[in-house]
Amino acid sequence: MTVPVLTAKGVSIEYRTTPVVRAVRDVSLTLHRGEILGLAGESGCGKTTFAYGLTRLLKPPAVLTSGEVVFHDRTGGDVDIAALDGEALRAFRWDKVSMVFQGAMNSLNPVITVRAQIDDVLTTHRPGMPRAERAERAAELLRLVGVDPARLDSYAHQLSGGMRQRVMIAMALALNPQVMIMDEPTTALDVVVQRGILREIMRLREQFGFAVVFITHDLPLLLEISDRIAVMLEGEIVELDTAENIYERPQHAYTRRLLESFPSLVGERGGFVRSGAAAGTSGTGHGPGSGEGPGPDAGPDAVPAGRADSAADTTIEGTA
Amino acid sequence: MGTLEVRNLVKEFRLGHGLRRSRLRAVDDVSFTLEAGKTVALVGESGSGKSTVARTLARLETPTSGEILLDGRSVSGSRSALRAYRHDVQMVFQDPFASLNPFHTVAHHLERPLQLHGVARGREAVAEQVRGLLERVSLTPTEAYAAKRPHEMSGGQRQRVAIARALAPGARFLVADEPVSMLDVSIRLGVLNLLARLQREENLGVLYITHDLATARHFSDEILVMYKGQVVERGPSDQVILDPQHDYTKTLLAAAPDPARHGRLRDEVRAELAGERA
C-alpha cells in the first residue's frame, strides 16, 4: 500500500492577523491509498488548520502562503487542489475528499431530517440520480455505519451523540471518497461508544479502501488505529513514522513527552509520580527512570520553544 | 487521621412537568470511605452518576437519602454545619476556564476563601497565606502569579489556581471532578503529579473522578466503578484494572485505548473481516 493518494509539499499557512500567526510551516506529507494516517498534536499546533488547507476549506484570515497539494485520482489523473476553482472545486470536494468535522455532534442541520441531509449531498453531486435510488443509497449508508435506516426520518436532536457521529460518517461516505479527513471525530464521546465507532471506521476502510487522515491529541488511540503517525508541534511535523516505531523508538523529545503523558493502562506508569516509595522503582518505557527528581523531559530546556509558558505547566513534577 | 465517609447515598432528580413526572435516580445506594492521605478514583461513562456523587459530596446538591460523615460525625444540612464542613471538603471543577472569574486576579481568588473561612485576618497575614498557597501548587514566582488574571494563564496554571483555592480554607479532602480532562495532554500529568504530591506530603484525601482508567489506576489507591448510578466493582487499583470481575469493568477496559497495545484494533478488525469472508 504505497501508492500515494494525496501529496502535500511545503505547505505553509498563515493567519493574517496582527501579529501574523504562522500556523503551518513548510509541511510535506504523503498519504498512501487506503492507509490511516494519524495526525497528533495539542491544541494550537496547527493540525486542524493543516487539514483545512488540504481540502481548501481555509477561511480568511487564514491564507495558504506556499506549497502545493496534489490529489492522485483512482483513475490516474493528478489534481492540483490549490489550483481548483469554482465549480471544479465544488465537484471535487466531498466526491474525492470528504471530511468529518470536529464537534460533529453539532454539525448536523437541526431543522431537517437525516434523510434530507444525505439527499442533499446526492442531489448536489449526482444530479442524474433518480429519487428511488437516492432513497436506497441513504438507507444503505446508514446500514453501513450501523444505524437503523428507520432513523432517516429523525432529526439530529433525536439521536444520541454516538448515532450523530455515525450519521456524519455515513454522509462522508456517501460519494465513496478516496480520502476522508477526520478531525477529532470521537473526542466528545464515551470510551465505549468511541470504540464502536473506531471499529466501524476500520471496517469501512478495509471494505472500501479509502485513506484516512485522523486528527486527535489522543496518542494512545492513534497508536491503536493508525498505520503511520505524524506528530505536529507548532505548525511543523517533527516526527513521522509507523505506529510501532513511534511507540517503540520515538526520536523527537516532544513525541516522547506526549507518550509520557499517557501512562499505560496495564503496564508502567510513565512519567507519573505516585508516591515517594513507588516513584523510585517505577521506571518508564520511554526514557530514563522518572522517579526522584524531575522526569526525563522535565527541564525547561526540554520544552519546545514557545510552549514554555510556565515552568509549572511544562515540568513533570517530581518528588520534592 | 480523618475520614470522609459516604453511607447509602441516594440522589434523585425530578424530571418533566405537570402530569408527566418521573424521577431519575442518578446515584443509587453508593457507600465508600475516603481516608486522609489516600486517593479513591471514581470511574464510569458519562451519565453513570459520578459527577453527581462529587457534587453531593461537596454539598452542592442535597442528598435524597443517605449520610455523609466527616471524621465519623454525620453532617447536617444547617448553614453553620455546612460552612464548617466546607472548611474541610472542597471541590476542583473540570473546566478551569469557567471556574475562575475573569474579572479578578489570582490573589483575589485566594484571598476570598481565606477571609470567608477566617483562615487569615489582616492584609499582611492574608498576603502571606496567598504566597504560601501559590508555592504549594508550584506557581512561582508567587508575586507574578498573584497579580495575573485568568486569561493571562494557560489551562494548567488555571487549574493550579483552582487547586490552591480549594486548599485555602484548609481543606483536608479534595473532590476533583475530571480535573485534567480539559487540559492539553502534555500538561495533564504535571497537574496530577501535583495532586499526588499534596496527597502524599500534606496528607490530603482525594476523590479523583475520571473516565480515564489509566490515570485512575496509577493515581489512586482504590477504584470504584460506577454504572447507572451504582458501584458495580471496587477494589485496590491494580486489582480492578488488571483483574476485573464485573462485565461492565471489562467492557470499559476493553474500550480504553492503550499505547502498549498499538495496532490492536486494526488487527482485530482484519481478523473479523477475514472470518466473515471465510
XYZ file of N, CA and C in Angstrom, chain B residues 17-257:
723
model
N -42.790 17.775 33.518
C -43.691 18.807 34.020
C -45.080 18.220 34.168
N -45.905 18.892 34.923
C -47.321 18.568 35.025
C -47.540 17.119 35.385
N -48.338 16.448 34.551
C -48.712 15.073 34.889
C -47.647 14.056 34.488
N -46.767 14.484 33.583
C -45.770 13.510 33.114
C -44.488 13.648 33.915
N -44.580 13.376 35.172
C -43.396 13.487 36.019
C -42.739 12.143 36.214
N -41.437 12.183 36.301
C -40.748 10.946 36.653
C -39.529 11.323 37.472
N -38.898 10.320 38.029
C -37.708 10.571 38.826
C -36.534 9.831 38.207
N -35.411 10.501 38.218
C -34.196 9.846 37.747
C -33.313 9.591 38.953
N -33.017 8.337 39.184
C -32.138 8.023 40.301
C -30.695 8.045 39.792
N -30.029 9.175 39.981
C -28.688 9.353 39.421
C -27.646 8.604 40.247
N -27.861 8.570 41.553
C -26.947 7.831 42.433
C -27.795 6.890 43.268
N -27.461 5.625 43.235
C -28.311 4.616 43.848
C -27.528 3.811 44.880
N -27.643 4.208 46.122
C -27.073 3.448 47.231
C -25.555 3.263 47.110
N -24.866 4.378 47.114
C -23.405 4.327 46.999
C -22.773 4.578 48.376
N -21.828 3.736 48.747
C -21.104 3.906 50.009
C -19.609 3.756 49.768
N -18.828 4.628 50.379
C -17.376 4.452 50.360
C -16.752 5.366 51.400
N -15.493 5.123 51.685
C -14.787 5.938 52.665
C -13.526 6.493 52.037
N -13.332 7.787 52.241
C -12.128 8.445 51.760
C -11.268 8.739 52.980
N -10.058 8.222 52.983
C -9.181 8.457 54.130
C -8.166 9.550 53.809
N -7.737 10.231 54.853
C -6.690 11.233 54.676
C -5.452 10.555 54.091
N -4.796 11.220 53.148
C -3.576 10.678 52.569
C -3.810 9.575 51.550
N -5.077 9.348 51.187
C -5.372 8.318 50.194
C -6.157 8.927 49.036
N -6.092 8.260 47.911
C -6.880 8.696 46.768
C -7.808 7.574 46.335
N -9.067 7.932 46.172
C -10.038 6.987 45.637
C -10.476 7.514 44.282
N -10.464 6.636 43.282
C -10.914 7.047 41.952
C -12.320 6.532 41.715
N -13.113 7.392 41.096
C -14.468 7.018 40.730
C -14.505 7.048 39.211
N -14.681 5.885 38.578
C -14.665 5.855 37.113
C -16.007 5.371 36.580
N -16.259 5.684 35.337
C -17.503 5.270 34.698
C -17.756 6.144 33.493
N -18.744 5.753 32.673
C -19.006 6.519 31.461
C -19.845 7.755 31.784
N -20.030 8.628 30.794
C -20.874 9.809 31.026
C -22.268 9.334 31.422
N -22.835 9.999 32.399
C -24.177 9.645 32.820
C -24.232 8.537 33.854
N -23.057 8.065 34.294
C -23.076 6.964 35.259
C -23.332 7.460 36.677
N -23.284 8.769 36.881
C -23.596 9.312 38.202
C -22.381 9.770 38.980
N -21.199 9.689 38.369
C -20.004 10.009 39.147
C -19.918 11.500 39.514
N -20.319 12.358 38.596
C -20.289 13.788 38.932
C -21.344 14.134 39.975
N -22.461 13.436 39.959
C -23.486 13.688 40.973
C -22.960 13.301 42.358
N -22.225 12.219 42.427
C -21.597 11.849 43.695
C -20.676 12.989 44.150
N -19.882 13.508 43.226
C -18.948 14.580 43.558
C -19.686 15.804 44.071
N -20.721 16.201 43.345
C -21.447 17.415 43.712
C -22.193 17.248 45.032
N -22.655 16.039 45.278
C -23.341 15.785 46.543
C -22.341 15.786 47.692
N -21.170 15.219 47.425
C -20.142 15.166 48.460
C -19.651 16.568 48.805
N -19.596 17.443 47.795
C -19.191 18.828 48.052
C -20.378 19.634 48.576
N -21.488 18.985 48.738
C -22.746 19.576 49.206
C -23.214 20.720 48.312
N -22.975 20.555 47.020
C -23.591 21.453 46.060
C -24.978 20.925 45.735
N -25.201 19.653 46.059
C -26.506 19.029 45.941
C -26.836 18.442 47.307
N -28.108 18.383 47.628
C -28.521 17.766 48.879
C -28.882 16.312 48.597
N -28.340 15.400 49.375
C -28.677 14.001 49.123
C -30.165 13.734 49.332
N -30.744 12.855 48.499
C -32.136 12.464 48.690
C -32.243 11.602 49.945
N -31.313 10.688 50.099
C -31.202 9.959 51.355
C -29.777 9.472 51.499
N -29.473 8.962 52.657
C -28.097 8.543 52.915
C -27.376 9.586 53.734
N -26.170 9.241 54.151
C -25.446 10.094 55.078
C -24.049 10.413 54.572
N -23.574 11.586 54.951
C -22.166 11.920 54.750
C -21.578 12.136 56.136
N -20.507 11.442 56.455
C -19.887 11.560 57.764
C -18.463 12.070 57.635
N -18.154 13.125 58.368
C -16.799 13.651 58.401
C -16.194 13.284 59.747
N -15.091 12.573 59.712
C -14.455 12.064 60.932
C -15.469 11.328 61.814
N -16.357 10.593 61.168
C -17.308 9.783 61.915
C -18.566 10.502 62.346
N -18.612 11.828 62.138
C -19.805 12.573 62.575
C -20.656 12.952 61.375
N -21.946 12.701 61.502
C -22.863 12.994 60.416
C -22.942 14.504 60.181
N -23.028 14.892 58.896
C -23.063 16.311 58.562
C -24.501 16.722 58.308
N -25.005 17.636 59.092
C -26.389 18.059 58.912
C -26.443 19.129 57.828
N -27.663 19.493 57.441
C -27.825 20.453 56.350
C -27.877 21.895 56.812
N -27.628 22.135 58.092
C -27.750 23.514 58.571
C -26.628 24.378 58.004
N -26.912 25.667 57.941
C -25.988 26.608 57.337
C -24.610 26.567 58.008
N -24.623 26.568 59.337
C -23.338 26.606 60.047
C -22.592 25.273 59.907
N -23.365 24.180 59.904
C -22.718 22.870 59.749
C -22.065 22.764 58.373
N -22.763 23.293 57.367
C -22.217 23.217 56.008
C -20.980 24.085 55.865
N -21.011 25.249 56.528
C -19.837 26.126 56.448
C -18.630 25.429 57.068
N -18.851 24.808 58.203
C -17.763 24.089 58.865
C -17.273 22.939 57.982
N -18.249 22.264 57.371
C -17.922 21.128 56.501
C -17.022 21.575 55.349
N -17.311 22.783 54.838
C -16.548 23.266 53.669
C -15.158 23.781 54.026
N -14.905 23.950 55.309
C -13.503 24.169 55.691
C -12.673 22.958 55.259
N -13.297 21.805 55.412
C -12.561 20.544 55.279
C -12.685 19.879 53.918
N -13.823 20.121 53.259
C -14.058 19.426 51.990
C -14.265 20.465 50.892
N -13.430 20.424 49.874
C -13.524 21.383 48.786
C -13.482 20.675 47.446
N -13.915 21.400 46.430
C -14.043 20.777 45.118
C -13.172 21.484 44.079
N -12.625 20.693 43.164
C -11.924 21.237 41.998
C -12.740 20.827 40.778
N -13.122 21.815 39.981
C -14.015 21.523 38.860
C -13.249 21.185 37.597
N -14.021 20.655 36.630
C -13.422 20.182 35.390
C -12.833 21.319 34.549
N -13.580 22.400 34.442
C -13.215 23.405 33.452
C -12.575 24.637 34.098
N -11.262 24.752 34.046
C -10.608 25.883 34.702
C -10.820 27.189 33.953
N -11.462 27.101 32.777
C -11.754 28.319 32.041
C -13.064 28.914 32.541
N -13.912 28.064 33.119
C -15.206 28.525 33.615
C -15.203 28.726 35.125
N -14.306 28.089 35.836
C -14.411 28.110 37.294
C -13.677 29.288 37.940
N -12.934 30.045 37.158
C -12.309 31.246 37.706
C -12.993 32.483 37.115
N -13.118 33.510 37.919
C -13.765 34.738 37.471
C -12.791 35.578 36.642
N -13.147 35.850 35.380
C -12.212 36.550 34.503
C -11.888 37.979 34.954
N -12.729 38.541 35.817
C -12.505 39.932 36.248
C -11.495 40.048 37.379
N -11.235 38.925 38.057
C -10.430 39.027 39.266
C -9.046 38.417 39.116
N -8.129 38.930 39.924
C -6.769 38.404 39.894
C -6.702 37.097 40.665
N -5.596 36.399 40.471
C -5.352 35.165 41.209
C -5.390 35.449 42.712
N -4.753 36.565 43.117
C -4.723 36.914 44.536
C -6.139 37.011 45.099
N -7.024 37.657 44.333
C -8.405 37.804 44.799
C -9.075 36.445 44.992
N -8.857 35.554 44.020
C -9.461 34.221 44.104
C -9.030 33.477 45.362
N -7.825 33.762 45.826
C -7.321 33.045 47.002
C -7.640 33.801 48.293
N -7.688 35.147 48.208
C -7.970 35.943 49.418
C -9.380 35.700 49.926
N -10.333 35.618 48.998
C -11.734 35.485 49.408
C -11.961 34.276 50.310
N -11.597 33.069 49.893
C -11.820 31.937 50.805
C -11.031 32.067 52.104
N -9.837 32.662 52.043
C -9.046 32.829 53.272
C -9.803 33.704 54.269
N -10.416 34.777 53.748
C -11.147 35.698 54.617
C -12.477 35.104 55.062
N -13.206 34.526 54.095
C -14.534 33.990 54.419
C -14.474 32.862 55.436
N -13.432 32.075 55.336
C -13.320 30.953 56.268
C -12.478 31.316 57.487
N -12.113 32.584 57.587
C -11.407 33.040 58.778
C -10.032 32.420 58.967
N -9.400 32.059 57.857
C -8.074 31.448 57.971
C -7.028 32.506 58.315
N -7.206 33.691 57.727
C -6.231 34.753 57.979
C -6.948 36.087 58.087
N -6.449 36.956 58.966
C -7.027 38.306 59.100
C -5.916 39.326 58.968
N -6.252 40.435 58.362
C -5.239 41.476 58.189
C -4.521 41.305 56.859
N -4.226 42.422 56.222
C -3.684 42.402 54.876
C -2.400 41.579 54.767
N -1.498 41.791 55.724
C -0.207 41.107 55.629
C -0.343 39.596 55.815
N -1.177 39.209 56.786
C -1.377 37.781 57.051
C -2.001 37.091 55.834
N -2.971 37.755 55.212
C -3.628 37.177 54.037
C -2.622 37.040 52.893
N -1.842 38.100 52.661
C -0.851 38.062 51.576
C 0.153 36.932 51.803
N 0.503 36.741 53.042
C 1.448 35.677 53.395
C 0.854 34.297 53.041
N -0.429 34.136 53.379
C -1.105 32.872 53.076
C -1.205 32.656 51.561
N -1.500 33.729 50.827
C -1.606 33.617 49.368
C -0.275 33.138 48.790
N 0.809 33.737 49.288
C 2.139 33.306 48.819
C 2.353 31.823 49.091
N 1.990 31.420 50.305
C 2.165 30.017 50.688
C 1.365 29.082 49.784
N 0.121 29.459 49.495
C -0.738 28.621 48.649
C -0.149 28.480 47.252
N 0.332 29.602 46.694
C 0.886 29.553 45.347
C 2.138 28.687 45.303
N 2.924 28.757 46.383
C 4.105 27.897 46.433
C 3.725 26.428 46.476
N 2.669 26.141 47.230
C 2.254 24.732 47.349
C 1.816 24.151 46.012
N 1.275 25.003 45.128
C 0.876 24.488 43.814
C 1.904 24.814 42.737
N 3.121 25.165 43.166
C 4.235 25.415 42.245
C 3.966 26.526 41.254
N 3.283 27.568 41.664
C 3.150 28.743 40.800
C 4.094 29.812 41.339
N 5.346 29.720 40.910
C 6.338 30.676 41.378
C 7.003 31.342 40.176
N 7.474 32.582 40.275
C 7.449 33.452 41.464
C 6.032 33.854 41.852
N 5.750 33.772 43.126
C 4.378 33.958 43.577
C 3.849 35.368 43.316
N 4.718 36.384 43.415
C 4.239 37.761 43.207
C 3.683 37.911 41.794
N 4.399 37.305 40.829
C 3.979 37.433 39.433
C 2.620 36.772 39.223
N 2.444 35.571 39.776
C 1.182 34.858 39.564
C 0.028 35.495 40.315
N 0.313 36.039 41.509
C -0.760 36.635 42.314
C -1.428 37.783 41.568
N -0.656 38.480 40.739
C -1.190 39.654 40.057
C -1.888 39.324 38.748
N -1.774 38.079 38.298
C -2.349 37.735 36.987
C -3.857 37.543 37.054
N -4.472 37.693 35.880
C -5.874 37.355 35.728
C -5.956 36.059 34.916
N -7.107 35.371 35.037
C -7.197 34.047 34.390
C -6.767 34.018 32.921
N -7.135 35.047 32.138
C -6.825 34.957 30.705
C -5.324 35.038 30.425
N -4.553 35.436 31.424
C -3.106 35.512 31.206
C -2.406 34.190 31.487
N -3.199 33.192 31.828
C -2.584 31.910 32.195
C -3.074 30.788 31.294
N -2.293 29.712 31.234
C -2.694 28.530 30.481
C -3.677 27.716 31.325
N -4.285 26.720 30.689
C -5.257 25.885 31.395
C -4.669 25.204 32.618
N -3.436 24.729 32.473
C -2.802 24.033 33.586
C -2.545 24.960 34.765
N -2.142 26.186 34.440
C -1.895 27.162 35.509
C -3.204 27.535 36.202
N -4.271 27.674 35.406
C -5.563 27.999 35.999
C -6.026 26.881 36.917
N -5.787 25.639 36.475
C -6.231 24.533 37.319
C -5.427 24.508 38.610
N -4.166 24.937 38.552
C -3.376 25.029 39.782
C -3.951 26.088 40.716
N -4.426 27.183 40.128
C -5.064 28.215 40.952
C -6.329 27.642 41.593
N -7.100 26.876 40.814
C -8.326 26.269 41.346
C -7.998 25.326 42.504
N -6.891 24.619 42.383
C -6.481 23.717 43.465
C -6.063 24.532 44.693
N -5.300 25.608 44.456
C -4.891 26.464 45.574
C -6.113 27.049 46.272
N -7.102 27.435 45.491
C -8.319 27.997 46.067
C -9.041 26.955 46.930
N -9.047 25.710 46.454
C -9.691 24.652 47.226
C -8.937 24.404 48.532
N -7.622 24.589 48.498
C -6.821 24.357 49.699
C -6.942 25.509 50.690
N -7.332 26.688 50.191
C -7.297 27.899 51.010
C -8.055 27.794 52.337
N -9.267 27.226 52.356
C -9.963 27.156 53.636
C -9.330 26.153 54.598
N -8.296 25.476 54.151
C -7.661 24.477 54.996
C -8.206 23.083 54.731
N -8.677 22.864 53.479
C -9.332 21.605 53.146
C -8.426 20.400 53.387
N -9.009 19.368 53.945
C -8.285 18.113 54.129
C -8.712 17.082 53.089
N -9.857 17.377 52.444
C -10.341 16.470 51.404
C -10.666 17.262 50.140
N -10.188 16.752 49.010
C -10.489 17.396 47.732
C -11.341 16.463 46.894
N -12.399 17.021 46.323
C -13.195 16.277 45.366
C -12.833 16.852 44.005
N -12.115 16.080 43.212
C -11.621 16.579 41.927
C -12.399 15.907 40.802
N -13.277 16.691 40.152
C -14.144 16.139 39.112
C -13.491 16.339 37.746
N -12.957 15.297 37.197
C -12.253 15.367 35.900
C -11.281 16.549 35.869
N -10.348 16.644 36.802
C -9.548 17.861 36.915
C -8.593 18.101 35.746
N -8.330 17.095 34.941
C -7.371 17.324 33.852
C -7.948 17.074 32.461
N -9.220 16.705 32.363
C -9.723 16.306 31.048
C -9.830 17.483 30.078
N -9.882 18.711 30.595
C -9.954 19.860 29.692
C -8.564 20.389 29.346
N -7.542 19.826 29.937
C -6.192 20.369 29.736
C -5.498 19.684 28.579
N -4.535 20.394 28.015
C -3.723 19.803 26.969
C -2.986 18.602 27.522
N -2.815 17.588 26.675
C -2.295 16.326 27.193
C -0.932 16.441 27.870
N -0.059 17.307 27.318
C 1.294 17.294 27.862
C 1.381 17.982 29.216
N 0.311 18.669 29.645
C 0.377 19.278 30.972
C -0.503 18.562 31.990
N -1.256 17.554 31.527
C -2.134 16.825 32.443
C -1.360 16.168 33.570
N -0.270 15.527 33.168
C 0.493 14.767 34.149
C 1.056 15.659 35.239
N 1.468 16.868 34.846
C 2.004 17.813 35.827
C 0.975 18.125 36.908
N -0.282 18.327 36.497
C -1.334 18.651 37.459
C -1.662 17.436 38.332
N -1.693 16.268 37.717
C -1.959 15.057 38.506
C -0.828 14.790 39.489
N 0.395 15.018 39.026
C 1.533 14.822 39.934
C 1.499 15.818 41.084
N 0.981 16.999 40.813
C 0.810 17.984 41.885
C -0.187 17.454 42.925
N -1.323 16.944 42.441
C -2.317 16.400 43.375
C -1.724 15.232 44.167
N -0.948 14.408 43.487
C -0.333 13.264 44.166
C 0.646 13.734 45.240
N 1.380 14.802 44.931
C 2.341 15.307 45.905
C 1.618 15.879 47.130
N 0.533 16.623 46.893
C -0.225 17.187 48.009
C -0.806 16.070 48.880
N -1.302 15.069 48.203
C -1.881 13.934 48.914
C -0.815 13.254 49.774
N 0.368 13.146 49.221
C 1.456 12.449 49.900
C 2.037 13.292 51.031
N 2.341 14.556 50.712
C 3.085 15.374 51.668
C 2.190 16.075 52.671
N 0.953 16.345 52.263
C 0.087 17.093 53.174
C -1.061 16.240 53.669
N -0.977 14.947 53.368
C -1.956 14.010 53.894
C -3.382 14.342 53.451
N -3.482 14.795 52.204
C -4.773 15.171 51.663
C -5.522 13.912 51.202
N -6.825 13.874 51.463
C -7.641 12.801 50.896
C -8.234 13.293 49.590
N -8.112 12.505 48.512
C -8.573 12.974 47.203
C -9.577 11.991 46.609
N -10.712 12.520 46.179
C -11.631 11.719 45.379
C -11.397 12.150 43.936
N -10.876 11.243 43.130
C -10.497 11.565 41.761
C -11.533 10.976 40.814
N -12.276 11.865 40.188
C -13.337 11.412 39.303
C -12.870 11.529 37.867
N -12.980 10.449 37.122
C -12.402 10.450 35.788
C -13.028 9.372 34.925
N -12.859 9.496 33.622
C -13.230 8.392 32.748
C -11.956 7.721 32.214
N -10.812 8.242 32.660
C -9.545 7.721 32.160
C -9.004 6.646 33.104
N -9.135 5.415 32.661
C -8.789 4.302 33.549
C -7.302 4.230 33.854
N -6.480 4.636 32.882
C -5.032 4.518 33.098
C -4.579 5.431 34.231
N -5.004 6.706 34.213
C -4.574 7.574 35.309
C -5.264 7.171 36.608
N -6.486 6.674 36.512
C -7.164 6.200 37.730
C -6.323 5.118 38.392
N -5.789 4.232 37.590
C -5.007 3.141 38.152
C -3.726 3.654 38.799
N -3.023 4.524 38.088
C -1.716 4.932 38.585
C -1.808 5.966 39.691
N -2.936 6.650 39.747
C -3.049 7.784 40.633
C -3.731 7.444 41.951
N -4.486 6.327 41.996
C -5.275 6.099 43.205
C -4.973 4.783 43.887
N -5.380 4.731 45.155
C -5.205 3.523 45.940
C -6.340 2.546 45.669
N -7.527 3.131 45.478
C -8.701 2.296 45.310
C -9.507 2.829 44.132
N -10.152 1.933 43.394
C -11.008 2.359 42.288
C -12.436 1.868 42.523
N -13.387 2.765 42.322
C -14.791 2.378 42.321
C -15.301 2.552 40.896
N -15.954 1.528 40.367
C -16.501 1.618 39.025
C -17.997 1.845 39.134
N -18.473 2.947 38.558
C -19.906 3.250 38.616
C -20.572 2.957 37.298
N -21.785 2.434 37.392
C -22.570 2.162 36.197
C -24.030 2.362 36.555
N -24.713 3.232 35.825
C -26.119 3.536 36.085
C -26.387 3.831 37.549
N -25.543 4.655 38.139
C -25.795 5.121 39.491
C -25.311 4.203 40.598
N -24.881 3.013 40.239
C -24.428 2.089 41.272
C -22.945 1.780 41.142
N -22.333 1.449 42.270
C -20.952 0.993 42.221
C -20.993 -0.500 41.908
N -20.482 -0.867 40.742
C -20.572 -2.272 40.343
C -19.301 -3.043 40.685
N -18.211 -2.323 40.898
C -16.999 -3.035 41.285
C -16.105 -2.075 42.065
N -15.401 -2.578 43.043
C -14.456 -1.763 43.802
C -13.305 -2.621 44.282
N -12.177 -1.982 44.483
C -11.035 -2.731 44.989
C -9.764 -1.926 44.825
N -8.637 -2.490 45.272
C -7.348 -1.836 45.061
C -7.144 -1.607 43.557
N -6.513 -0.469 43.204
C -6.439 -0.064 41.802
C -5.930 -1.139 40.858
N -4.785 -1.707 41.193
C -4.199 -2.689 40.285
C -5.130 -3.880 40.092
N -5.789 -4.264 41.166
C -6.672 -5.421 41.083
C -7.842 -5.157 40.135
N -8.468 -3.983 40.280
C -9.622 -3.670 39.437
C -9.212 -3.603 37.965
N -8.050 -3.018 37.690
C -7.648 -2.838 36.295
C -7.065 -4.121 35.701
N -6.266 -4.803 36.475
C -5.577 -5.973 35.914
C -6.407 -7.252 36.028
N -7.346 -7.274 36.966
C -8.140 -8.487 37.137
C -9.606 -8.112 37.379
N -10.244 -7.496 36.371
C -11.618 -7.024 36.568
C -12.595 -8.196 36.706
N -13.612 -7.998 37.534
C -14.583 -9.067 37.767
C -15.906 -8.799 37.061
N -16.364 -7.548 37.142
C -17.681 -7.230 36.598
C -17.610 -7.035 35.081
N -18.666 -7.447 34.396
C -18.693 -7.340 32.937
C -18.521 -5.903 32.458
N -19.126 -4.973 33.202
C -19.031 -3.585 32.769
C -17.593 -3.074 32.861
N -16.901 -3.451 33.922
C -15.497 -3.060 34.057
C -14.689 -3.624 32.894
N -14.997 -4.857 32.546
C -14.280 -5.492 31.429
C -14.548 -4.745 30.126
N -15.815 -4.349 29.921
C -16.161 -3.596 28.712
C -15.400 -2.276 28.667
N -15.391 -1.589 29.800
C -14.680 -0.307 29.871
C -13.203 -0.493 29.548
N -12.623 -1.512 30.132
C -11.190 -1.752 29.937
C -10.875 -2.113 28.498
N -11.756 -2.908 27.903
C -11.514 -3.312 26.515
C -11.618 -2.099 25.593
N -12.431 -1.118 25.997
C -12.652 0.042 25.135
C -11.565 1.093 25.284
N -10.831 1.068 26.374
C -9.835 2.109 26.619
C -8.623 1.905 25.729
N -8.229 2.959 24.994
C -7.028 2.823 24.179
C -5.806 2.648 25.075
